[in-house]
XYZ file of C-alpha atoms in Angstrom:
456
model
C 6.139 27.214 -17.805
C 6.521 25.036 -20.859
C 8.222 21.672 -20.369
C 10.954 21.582 -23.025
C 13.763 19.256 -24.016
C 16.388 20.750 -21.716
C 19.107 18.400 -20.591
C 18.558 16.187 -17.576
C 21.147 18.149 -15.610
C 19.131 21.359 -16.067
C 16.075 19.772 -14.497
C 18.180 18.187 -11.748
C 19.627 21.579 -10.827
C 16.195 23.203 -10.790
C 14.806 20.365 -8.692
C 17.686 20.352 -6.218
C 17.424 24.107 -5.709
C 13.748 24.132 -4.763
C 12.083 20.717 -4.406
C 11.823 19.016 -1.014
C 10.800 15.539 -2.162
C 9.139 12.901 0.058
C 11.237 10.259 1.813
C 14.465 11.865 0.604
C 17.872 12.592 2.091
C 18.064 16.223 1.035
C 21.830 16.559 1.354
C 22.368 13.504 -0.836
C 19.860 14.517 -3.511
C 21.286 18.026 -3.740
C 24.771 16.625 -4.178
C 23.986 13.952 -6.739
C 20.669 15.020 -8.293
C 17.423 13.134 -8.775
C 16.570 10.828 -11.658
C 14.314 12.850 -13.962
C 11.438 10.716 -15.266
C 10.249 12.224 -18.535
C 7.556 9.852 -19.780
C 6.123 6.364 -19.445
C 4.399 3.805 -21.615
C 3.116 0.304 -20.964
C 5.374 -1.147 -18.271
C 8.316 1.188 -18.786
C 9.398 4.553 -17.459
C 11.981 6.689 -19.270
C 14.440 9.133 -17.774
C 16.133 12.262 -19.021
C 19.303 10.355 -19.881
C 17.449 8.110 -22.308
C 17.233 5.051 -20.043
C 14.248 2.720 -20.469
C 13.393 1.116 -17.111
C 10.996 -1.769 -16.480
C 8.773 -0.617 -13.624
C 8.505 -3.650 -11.354
C 7.014 -1.480 -8.597
C 4.053 -0.082 -10.586
C 5.104 3.393 -9.475
C 4.448 3.143 -5.747
C 2.368 -0.058 -5.802
C -0.326 1.800 -7.717
C -0.175 1.729 -11.535
C -2.243 -1.452 -11.733
C -3.252 -1.044 -15.384
C 0.139 0.143 -16.631
C 1.017 3.457 -18.256
C -0.572 5.131 -21.259
C -4.118 3.795 -20.993
C -6.054 6.090 -23.298
C -9.453 5.335 -21.759
C -8.321 6.879 -18.473
C -6.931 9.930 -20.271
C -10.211 10.298 -22.155
C -12.265 9.983 -18.963
C -10.258 12.766 -17.313
C -10.421 14.980 -20.414
C -14.174 14.612 -20.847
C -14.909 15.213 -17.169
C -12.667 18.291 -17.136
C -14.698 19.647 -20.033
C -18.060 18.955 -18.361
C -17.306 19.692 -14.704
C -13.639 20.095 -13.762
C -14.424 20.721 -10.108
C -17.068 21.352 -7.550
C -16.963 20.464 -3.883
C -19.178 17.994 -2.043
C -19.848 20.334 0.887
C -23.111 22.342 1.134
C -25.387 19.371 0.389
C -24.035 18.939 -3.149
C -22.622 15.986 -5.061
C -21.633 15.133 -8.634
C -22.596 12.336 -10.983
C -19.236 10.512 -11.168
C -18.839 10.317 -7.381
C -22.386 9.005 -6.949
C -21.734 6.292 -9.563
C -18.346 5.442 -8.066
C -19.824 5.101 -4.582
C -22.356 2.572 -5.840
C -19.648 0.702 -7.750
C -17.352 0.433 -4.732
C -20.190 -0.796 -2.542
C -20.810 -3.531 -5.121
C -17.238 -4.835 -5.398
C -16.021 -4.523 -1.797
C -16.863 -7.143 0.869
C -20.441 -7.383 2.078
C -21.538 -4.793 4.619
C -19.265 -1.993 3.386
C -21.999 0.126 1.848
C -20.840 3.693 2.492
C -17.846 5.656 1.219
C -15.925 8.721 2.435
C -13.411 10.164 -0.067
C -10.003 11.707 0.421
C -6.867 12.209 -1.674
C -4.337 9.732 -0.283
C -4.089 6.680 1.909
C -2.686 8.901 4.648
C -5.760 11.142 4.602
C -8.071 8.145 4.455
C -6.475 6.654 7.548
C -6.627 10.003 9.349
C -10.325 9.949 8.504
C -10.649 6.495 10.038
C -9.068 7.694 13.282
C -11.586 10.534 13.503
C -14.475 8.316 12.519
C -13.866 5.416 14.919
C -13.371 7.723 17.887
C -16.518 9.641 16.976
C -18.383 6.342 16.617
C -17.420 5.137 20.093
C -18.333 8.501 21.598
C -21.785 8.148 20.022
C -21.949 4.649 21.502
C -21.437 6.192 24.945
C -17.883 4.855 25.228
C -15.609 7.877 24.663
C -12.714 6.187 26.482
C -12.367 3.768 23.557
C -9.724 5.818 21.727
C -6.631 3.668 21.416
C -5.870 2.013 18.090
C -3.583 -0.994 17.863
C -1.398 -1.534 14.791
C 1.651 -3.646 14.021
C 5.383 -3.113 13.797
C 6.384 -2.535 10.152
C 2.788 -1.540 9.437
C 2.452 1.427 7.114
C -0.694 3.553 7.204
C 0.529 6.896 5.870
C 2.870 9.760 6.623
C 0.648 12.398 8.213
C 1.317 12.781 11.940
C -1.644 10.674 13.063
C -1.504 8.043 10.319
C 2.246 7.580 10.825
C 1.701 7.285 14.579
C -0.869 4.576 13.885
C 1.640 2.809 11.647
C 4.582 0.890 12.987
C 7.576 2.514 11.284
C 9.933 3.516 14.089
C 11.955 5.951 11.946
C 8.775 7.911 11.254
C 7.920 7.880 14.957
C 11.299 9.472 15.691
C 10.356 12.428 13.478
C 7.423 13.697 15.547
C 4.970 10.962 14.497
C 4.600 9.400 17.926
C 1.229 10.656 19.109
C -0.373 8.972 22.147
C -3.256 6.491 21.983
C -1.546 4.178 19.497
C -0.121 0.772 20.385
C 1.719 -1.807 18.290
C 2.246 -5.552 18.298
C 4.725 -7.767 16.485
C 3.614 -8.788 12.973
C 3.341 -12.393 11.739
C 6.717 -12.107 9.986
C 7.579 -15.766 9.562
C 11.064 -15.185 8.138
C 12.128 -13.473 11.366
C 9.900 -14.984 14.033
C 8.450 -18.397 13.136
C 11.460 -20.440 14.173
C 10.648 -24.130 14.602
C 6.897 -23.726 15.173
C 4.521 -24.957 12.473
C 2.274 -22.587 10.541
C -0.819 -23.116 12.690
C 1.116 -22.571 15.918
C 2.763 -19.470 14.516
C -0.587 -18.057 13.338
C -2.203 -18.598 16.730
C 0.756 -17.190 18.672
C 1.101 -14.118 16.439
C -2.600 -13.341 16.812
C -2.477 -13.892 20.573
C -0.199 -10.850 20.812
C -3.233 -8.739 19.972
C -5.234 -10.227 22.820
C -2.302 -9.681 25.175
C -2.131 -6.025 24.164
C -5.891 -5.544 24.571
C -5.732 -7.019 28.069
C -2.728 -4.829 28.892
C -4.401 -1.627 27.677
C -7.942 -2.553 28.695
C -10.653 -3.375 26.172
C -12.677 -0.388 27.372
C -9.885 1.836 26.054
C -9.366 0.197 22.647
C -11.266 1.518 19.633
C -9.858 -0.558 16.788
C -7.182 -2.832 15.381
C -5.785 -1.921 11.955
C -3.858 -4.218 9.646
C -2.781 -4.493 6.049
C -3.787 -7.973 4.842
C -0.248 -8.116 3.443
C 2.187 -5.596 4.891
C 3.527 -3.858 1.799
C 5.988 -1.115 2.695
C 7.010 -3.204 5.701
C 8.489 -5.792 3.347
C 5.637 -7.816 1.777
C 4.933 -9.680 5.019
C 2.398 -12.399 4.215
C 0.418 -13.783 7.184
C 0.194 -17.530 7.824
C -3.082 -19.292 7.115
C -5.515 -18.837 9.974
C -3.897 -15.694 11.384
C -6.774 -13.376 10.525
C -9.365 -15.915 11.674
C -7.856 -15.598 15.144
C -7.536 -11.812 14.811
C -11.180 -11.316 13.865
C -12.372 -13.554 16.686
C -10.303 -11.547 19.167
C -11.736 -8.260 17.873
C -15.290 -9.568 18.205
C -14.642 -10.971 21.669
C -13.432 -7.611 22.955
C -15.804 -5.459 20.882
C -13.189 -3.504 18.958
C -13.448 -2.513 15.315
C -11.346 -4.320 12.703
C -9.906 -2.121 9.958
C -8.363 -3.560 6.791
C -5.890 -1.222 5.105
C -6.126 -2.270 1.444
C -4.268 0.703 0.003
C -1.743 -1.676 -1.600
C -3.645 -4.959 -1.769
C -6.828 -3.630 -3.380
C -8.107 -3.678 -6.949
C -6.865 -7.049 -8.128
C -3.326 -7.222 -6.806
C -3.958 -10.443 -4.867
C -6.021 -12.148 -7.574
C -9.270 -10.949 -6.022
C -10.780 -7.480 -6.072
C -9.557 -7.165 -2.487
C -7.318 -9.239 -0.256
C -10.110 -9.291 2.299
C -12.089 -11.492 -0.081
C -9.101 -13.766 -0.673
C -8.504 -14.161 3.063
C -12.084 -14.280 4.317
C -11.952 -10.950 6.140
C -15.039 -9.023 7.216
C -13.659 -5.613 8.218
C -15.718 -2.882 9.844
C -13.859 -0.333 7.726
C -11.477 -0.501 4.786
C -8.897 1.951 3.429
C -8.564 2.270 -0.361
C -6.227 4.327 -2.554
C -3.457 3.682 -5.146
C -5.091 1.140 -7.488
C -8.422 2.975 -7.204
C -7.287 5.216 -10.094
C -4.132 3.237 -10.941
C -2.260 6.331 -9.782
C -3.387 8.431 -12.760
C -4.874 11.044 -10.405
C -4.852 11.240 -6.584
C -7.812 9.656 -4.823
C -8.526 7.531 -1.769
C -11.584 6.244 0.011
C -12.767 4.846 3.312
C -15.326 2.063 3.029
C -17.494 2.309 6.125
C -19.319 -0.743 7.433
C -23.000 -0.703 8.277
C -22.516 -0.754 12.046
C -20.437 2.426 12.026
C -22.325 4.169 9.219
C -25.737 3.588 10.751
C -24.649 5.127 14.039
C -23.136 8.146 12.283
C -26.310 8.610 10.237
C -28.742 8.114 13.109
C -27.036 10.070 15.888
C -23.922 11.803 14.593
C -25.262 15.068 13.271
C -22.772 16.930 11.084
C -19.416 15.178 10.661
C -16.916 18.037 10.845
C -14.324 16.495 8.605
C -13.444 16.543 4.917
C -11.214 17.903 2.193
C -11.546 20.417 -0.614
C -11.082 17.616 -3.112
C -13.117 14.856 -1.413
C -14.976 13.040 -4.191
C -13.381 15.158 -6.925
C -15.388 14.688 -10.153
C -12.338 14.152 -12.381
C -10.771 11.642 -9.982
C -14.117 9.856 -9.710
C -14.452 9.649 -13.494
C -10.928 8.258 -13.823
C -11.601 5.734 -11.058
C -14.729 4.517 -12.866
C -12.808 4.186 -16.137
C -10.028 2.352 -14.298
C -12.470 -0.154 -12.767
C -14.021 -0.674 -16.206
C -10.589 -1.343 -17.695
C -9.623 -3.812 -14.964
C -12.802 -5.721 -15.771
C -12.411 -5.476 -19.563
C -8.849 -6.812 -19.423
C -9.810 -9.536 -16.937
C -6.919 -8.538 -14.693
C -8.321 -9.938 -11.449
C -8.714 -13.462 -12.826
C -5.467 -13.164 -14.809
C -3.554 -12.492 -11.599
C -5.386 -15.284 -9.787
C -5.058 -17.956 -12.458
C -2.014 -17.040 -14.546
C 0.461 -14.329 -13.621
C 0.247 -14.690 -9.846
C 1.118 -18.418 -9.901
C 3.730 -17.766 -12.596
C 5.393 -15.067 -10.476
C 5.534 -17.509 -7.552
C 7.217 -20.194 -9.652
C 9.618 -17.726 -11.274
C 10.743 -16.318 -7.921
C 11.128 -19.824 -6.527
C 13.995 -20.340 -8.991
C 15.992 -17.779 -7.016
C 15.761 -19.653 -3.705
C 19.092 -21.444 -4.242
C 21.073 -18.248 -4.802
C 23.813 -17.944 -2.141
C 22.494 -14.630 -0.726
C 18.787 -15.506 -0.827
C 17.285 -16.632 2.463
C 13.636 -16.737 1.387
C 11.361 -15.888 -1.517
C 7.643 -15.314 -1.082
C 4.768 -13.947 -3.095
C 1.021 -13.452 -3.093
C -0.687 -12.506 -6.325
C 1.414 -9.779 -7.910
C 3.425 -9.012 -4.784
C 6.862 -10.518 -4.262
C 9.787 -10.366 -1.857
C 13.299 -11.794 -1.763
C 15.101 -11.781 1.592
C 18.866 -11.326 1.311
C 21.111 -13.068 3.855
C 24.793 -13.213 4.659
C 24.602 -16.978 5.030
C 21.847 -19.515 4.503
C 22.903 -21.229 7.739
C 20.520 -20.027 10.405
C 19.972 -17.982 8.244
C 22.467 -15.280 9.217
C 21.333 -11.758 8.442
C 23.598 -8.921 7.394
C 24.855 -6.872 10.336
C 24.633 -3.533 8.531
C 20.920 -3.825 7.762
C 19.932 -2.245 4.478
C 23.361 -2.127 2.835
C 22.927 -5.315 0.808
C 19.397 -4.359 -0.163
C 20.501 -0.929 -1.389
C 23.312 -2.493 -3.442
C 20.934 -4.962 -5.054
C 18.342 -2.283 -5.800
C 20.922 -0.034 -7.423
C 22.249 -2.882 -9.568
C 18.723 -3.663 -10.731
C 18.046 -0.035 -11.678
C 21.402 0.210 -13.467
C 20.375 -2.787 -15.575
C 16.973 -1.410 -16.470
C 14.482 -2.342 -13.762
C 12.944 -0.388 -10.894
C 12.856 -2.463 -7.707
C 12.533 -1.443 -4.068
C 14.653 -2.385 -1.064
C 13.055 -2.704 2.383
C 15.795 -3.426 4.880
C 17.536 -6.307 3.028
C 14.391 -7.465 1.283
C 13.933 -6.900 -2.438
C 10.335 -5.930 -3.137
C 8.313 -6.219 -6.345
C 4.785 -5.043 -7.094
C 4.467 -4.960 -10.894
C 1.499 -3.704 -12.886
C -1.286 -6.260 -13.140
C -0.903 -6.017 -16.908
C 2.509 -7.725 -16.712
C 2.722 -10.805 -18.918
C 4.669 -13.971 -18.167
C 7.366 -12.617 -20.514
C 7.593 -9.444 -18.420
C 7.951 -11.585 -15.301
C 10.760 -13.570 -16.940
C 12.585 -10.359 -17.830
C 12.093 -9.046 -14.297
C 13.516 -12.216 -12.752
C 16.459 -12.213 -15.182
C 17.396 -8.698 -14.045
C 16.914 -9.641 -10.389
C 19.251 -12.607 -10.905
C 21.893 -10.348 -12.406
C 21.482 -7.874 -9.530
C 21.830 -10.691 -6.978
C 25.006 -11.944 -8.652
C 26.563 -8.494 -8.651
C 25.531 -7.857 -5.050
C 27.068 -11.149 -3.928
C 30.279 -10.257 -5.754
C 30.354 -6.813 -4.097
C 29.991 -8.468 -0.697
C 32.509 -11.219 -1.402
C 29.935 -14.029 -1.067
C 30.142 -17.039 -3.372
């Protein structure tokens, strides 16, 4: 079917009649219709009604190099011409995936020298569940099956990955499989109270040790954590938190998994947040920024301890996907990594735009409905409050956030609401001028939200 210039309403009707979109209220979308995105360029997306929208979310945290990068288009086109597809079963491989595997081993933290490919962060985390349980069985400890995550942690939407994550609404929809436990995250805005940062870091990490003792270390396979909890609301850990976490994992001999689906590929001002925070994970989940979202691809970086056991004693690993290590996705990923390096995006975020985003958001701290602003690299969050005294949160959680988000979109910027937190994750190619424009629109959205709620 040829994509033509039909009106937006035509596409909305077609979509509503047949498309069951992810994370969507189907009754609402069929009544009001979806926004039809027609094209994108640079830092902007365009819809079927002619609106030009600054994408302050980089799609879904993923379009790190912005839209319209011709080198990525060329890489996909050339690879499609040479070898559009062949699987990596049957003792075969392809040149792009071999090169990408070497490249990822070079840029990820030391000791992560092996890669397993999938198509999404969800599939990669499902792979991790299989792999860590298989590893412990090979170690002669098959009872070590439980995986501990954190409340508000997001690790995917497949049944097992969502069960491993800490999103209670997903658990209510049949994603509550056994053998997963959760602890409270180091969410300072909600939980720090009057304790200082060091005390809060130590106490938050101690919850992991408490859970291990409760469950029994002989039953725990791994602890998984996003270095910064993205979909949970850009929850940034206090200094020292992961030092305690890693010591606890070592003490009880459980694997430490870093989920860098959001934080990878320059978003924190380092190739990976693990490097910024001094983490040495046994396994790492990658996706999103791996191809900047241009084609689907994810990866599991497997540490030497696990990989060597799988290689020495595992035999055939009965797991994989038709498109694992897809040659076109691999070629695009390689071109994307080249572009990140050519544009100097990692150091730009570290030295220029990351600090500038922090200072720009700080200007919003005095707004009457802002309880806290925080950022790390090119990740930002603004917590909305009913009153700064306390602070006092809104009773109808999510209403203020949805209002603010909708005002921002109406004024030309895509922003996300998580509960009553306003979330930003712009492309790493954003300039300081783009950040200024983003913050100007956020300010306008905050003013309109406060007026809607009768707060002055």
